[in-house]
Each structure stands twice: as C-alpha cells, then as structure tokens.
PDB file of C-alpha atoms in Angstrom:
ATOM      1  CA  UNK H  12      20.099 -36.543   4.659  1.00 84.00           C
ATOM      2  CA  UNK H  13      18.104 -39.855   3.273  1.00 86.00           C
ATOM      3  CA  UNK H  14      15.320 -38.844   4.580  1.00 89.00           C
ATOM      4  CA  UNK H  15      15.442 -35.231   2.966  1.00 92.00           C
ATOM      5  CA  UNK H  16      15.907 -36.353  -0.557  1.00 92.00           C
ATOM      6  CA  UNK H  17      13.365 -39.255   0.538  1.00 92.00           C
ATOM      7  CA  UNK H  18      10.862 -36.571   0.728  1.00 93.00           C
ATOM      8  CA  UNK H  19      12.094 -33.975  -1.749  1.00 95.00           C
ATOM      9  CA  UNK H  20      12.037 -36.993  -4.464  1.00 94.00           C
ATOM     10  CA  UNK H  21       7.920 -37.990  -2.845  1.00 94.00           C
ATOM     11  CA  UNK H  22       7.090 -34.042  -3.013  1.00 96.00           C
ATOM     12  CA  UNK H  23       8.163 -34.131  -7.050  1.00 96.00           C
ATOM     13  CA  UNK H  24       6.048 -37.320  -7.229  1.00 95.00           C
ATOM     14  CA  UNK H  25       2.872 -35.838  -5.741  1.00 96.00           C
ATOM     15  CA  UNK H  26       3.614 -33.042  -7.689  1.00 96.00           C
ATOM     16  CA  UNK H  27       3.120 -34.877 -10.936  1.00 95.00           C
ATOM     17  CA  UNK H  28       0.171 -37.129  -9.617  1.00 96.00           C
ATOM     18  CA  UNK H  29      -2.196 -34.158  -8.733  1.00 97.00           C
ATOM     19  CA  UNK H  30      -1.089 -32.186 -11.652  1.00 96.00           C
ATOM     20  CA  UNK H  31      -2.749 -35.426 -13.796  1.00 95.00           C
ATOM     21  CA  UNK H  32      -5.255 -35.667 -11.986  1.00 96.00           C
ATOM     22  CA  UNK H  33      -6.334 -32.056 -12.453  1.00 97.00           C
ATOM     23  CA  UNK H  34      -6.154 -32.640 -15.842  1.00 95.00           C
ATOM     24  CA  UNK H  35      -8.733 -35.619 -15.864  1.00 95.00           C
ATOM     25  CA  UNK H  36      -9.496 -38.772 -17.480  1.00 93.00           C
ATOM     26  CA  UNK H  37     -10.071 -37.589 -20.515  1.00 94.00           C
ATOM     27  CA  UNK H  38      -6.297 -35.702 -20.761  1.00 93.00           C
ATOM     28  CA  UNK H  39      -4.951 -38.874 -20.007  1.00 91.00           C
ATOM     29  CA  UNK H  40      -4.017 -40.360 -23.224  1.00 90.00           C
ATOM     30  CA  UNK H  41      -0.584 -42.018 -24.371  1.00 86.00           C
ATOM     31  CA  UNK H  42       1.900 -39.515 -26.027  1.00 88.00           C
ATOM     32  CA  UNK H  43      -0.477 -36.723 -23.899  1.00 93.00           C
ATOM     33  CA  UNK H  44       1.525 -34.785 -21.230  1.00 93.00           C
ATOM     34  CA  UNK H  45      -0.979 -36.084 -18.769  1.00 93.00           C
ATOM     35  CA  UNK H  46       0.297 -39.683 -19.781  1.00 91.00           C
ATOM     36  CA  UNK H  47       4.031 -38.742 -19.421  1.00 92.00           C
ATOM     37  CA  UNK H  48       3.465 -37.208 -16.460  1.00 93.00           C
ATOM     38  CA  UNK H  49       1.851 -40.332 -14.862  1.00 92.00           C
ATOM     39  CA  UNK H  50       4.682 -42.356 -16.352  1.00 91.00           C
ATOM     40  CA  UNK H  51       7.480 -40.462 -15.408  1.00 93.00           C
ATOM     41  CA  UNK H  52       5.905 -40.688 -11.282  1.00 94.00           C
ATOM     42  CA  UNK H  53       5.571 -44.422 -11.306  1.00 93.00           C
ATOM     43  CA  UNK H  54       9.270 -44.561 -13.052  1.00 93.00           C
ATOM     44  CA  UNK H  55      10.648 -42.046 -10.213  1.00 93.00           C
ATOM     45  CA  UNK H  56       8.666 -44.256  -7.282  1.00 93.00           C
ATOM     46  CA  UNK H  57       9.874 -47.409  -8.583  1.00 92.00           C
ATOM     47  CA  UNK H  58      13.361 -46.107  -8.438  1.00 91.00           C
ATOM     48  CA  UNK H  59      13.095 -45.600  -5.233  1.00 91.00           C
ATOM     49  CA  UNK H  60      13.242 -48.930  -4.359  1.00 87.00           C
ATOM     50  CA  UNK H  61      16.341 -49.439  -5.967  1.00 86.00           C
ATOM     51  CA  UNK H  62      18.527 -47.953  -3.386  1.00 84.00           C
ATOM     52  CA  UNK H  63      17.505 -50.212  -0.540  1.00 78.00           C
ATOM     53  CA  UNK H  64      20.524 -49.020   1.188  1.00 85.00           C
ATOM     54  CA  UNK H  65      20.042 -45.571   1.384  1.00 88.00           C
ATOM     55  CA  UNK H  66      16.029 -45.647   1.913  1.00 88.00           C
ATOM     56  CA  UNK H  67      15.557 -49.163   3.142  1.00 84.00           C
ATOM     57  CA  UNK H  68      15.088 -47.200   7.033  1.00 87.00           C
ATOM     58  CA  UNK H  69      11.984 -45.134   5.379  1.00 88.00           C
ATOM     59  CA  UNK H  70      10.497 -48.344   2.698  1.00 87.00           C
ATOM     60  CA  UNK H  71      10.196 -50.612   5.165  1.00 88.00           C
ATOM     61  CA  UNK H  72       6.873 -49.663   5.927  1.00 91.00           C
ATOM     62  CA  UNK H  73       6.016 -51.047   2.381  1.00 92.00           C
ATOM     63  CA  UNK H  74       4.145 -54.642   1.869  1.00 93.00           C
ATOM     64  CA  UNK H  75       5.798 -57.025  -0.364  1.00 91.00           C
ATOM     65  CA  UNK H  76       2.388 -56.879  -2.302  1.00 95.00           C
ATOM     66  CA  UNK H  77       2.509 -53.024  -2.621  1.00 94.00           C
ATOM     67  CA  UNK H  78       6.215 -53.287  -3.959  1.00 91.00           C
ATOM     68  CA  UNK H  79       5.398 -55.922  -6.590  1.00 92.00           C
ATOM     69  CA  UNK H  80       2.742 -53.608  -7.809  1.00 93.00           C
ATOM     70  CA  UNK H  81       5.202 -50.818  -8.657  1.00 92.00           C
ATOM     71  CA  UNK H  82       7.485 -52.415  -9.942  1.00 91.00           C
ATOM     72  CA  UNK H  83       4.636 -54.463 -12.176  1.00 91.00           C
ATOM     73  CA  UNK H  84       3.005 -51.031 -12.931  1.00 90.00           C
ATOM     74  CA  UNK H  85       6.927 -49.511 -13.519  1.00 91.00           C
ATOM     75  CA  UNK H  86       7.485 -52.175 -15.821  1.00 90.00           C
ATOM     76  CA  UNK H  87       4.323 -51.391 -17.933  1.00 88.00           C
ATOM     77  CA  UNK H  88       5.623 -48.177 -17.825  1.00 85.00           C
ATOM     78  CA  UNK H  89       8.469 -48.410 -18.964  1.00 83.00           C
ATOM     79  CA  UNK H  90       8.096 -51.340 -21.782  1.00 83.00           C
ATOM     80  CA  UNK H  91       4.615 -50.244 -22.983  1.00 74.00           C
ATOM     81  CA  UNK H  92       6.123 -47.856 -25.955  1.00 59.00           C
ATOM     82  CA  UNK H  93       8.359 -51.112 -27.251  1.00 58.00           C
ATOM     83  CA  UNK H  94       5.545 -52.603 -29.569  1.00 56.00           C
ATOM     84  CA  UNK H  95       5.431 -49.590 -31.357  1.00 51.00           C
ATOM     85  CA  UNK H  96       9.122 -48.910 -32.101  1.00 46.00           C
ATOM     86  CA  UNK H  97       9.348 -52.614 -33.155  1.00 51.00           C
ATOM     87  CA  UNK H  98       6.791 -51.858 -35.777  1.00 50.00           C
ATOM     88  CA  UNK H  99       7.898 -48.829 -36.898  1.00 52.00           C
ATOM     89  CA  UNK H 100      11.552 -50.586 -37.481  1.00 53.00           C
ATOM     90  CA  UNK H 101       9.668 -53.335 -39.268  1.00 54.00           C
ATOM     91  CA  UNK H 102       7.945 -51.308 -41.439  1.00 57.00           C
ATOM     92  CA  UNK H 103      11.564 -49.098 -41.834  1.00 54.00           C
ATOM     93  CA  UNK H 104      12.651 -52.227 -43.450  1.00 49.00           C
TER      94      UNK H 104
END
C-alpha cells in the first residue's frame, strides 16, 4: 500500500516537473503557473520525507546531502512569498 501511494504521489510530481519544463525558462516566472507548478512539486517531494514511517522502506535510498537539498530548496519554497506580504502589511499601515 506505501509503496502505491509512494508512486502515485512521484507520478503527480513528474507530472508537474515536465509540464514546467515544457513551458520553458522563460514561463517560469514567480506568480506564473509555471512557478506554482514548480513550487507546489518541491512542496509535495519534501513532504514526503515527513512520514519516515510509512516511506522510510522506499527513502532510504536517499543521501543525507540530497535530503538537505529538498528540504533547503522546500524551504525557499515555501518562505520566498513572506517578504512581500510583510511589505504589503507595512505599507497597509
């Protein structure tokens, strides 16, 4: 069962990767769909790791390096749209 959702959850992941890069560099803009497409994949991978019980079996095969990447790169990610909002609330003010 893991293993099945393991891949079901990969499949959406690819899905989103080649569909950005289809789109090309130049799509690939913040606030583009290509952008939230990409972010949305590294948010989903990154996840993954987060049930070490249930996919530890299938992760293992993952380098300590490889995991601090994604989770660096999910960070980015996810924290990268926070400088904006804090300006727009300052200038709300």
């Amino acid at each position: 069962m893991a293993a099945d959702v393991l891949l079901d959850e990969l499949s959406r992941i690819e899905r989103r990767v080649d569909a950005v890069i289809a789109q090309g560099r130049d799509a690939f803009l913040e606030g583009s769909e290509s952008y939230d497409r990409a972010t949305v994949a590294v948010l989903r991978l990154a996840a993954l790791f987060e049930e070490e019980k249930r996919f530890s079996e299938f992760l293992s095969v993952v380098t300590t390096e490889e995991r601090r990447g994604i989770t660096t790169t999910r960070n980015i990610a996810a924290h990268r749209g926070y400088g904006a909002m804090n300006a727009e609330v300052s200038g709300a003010r």
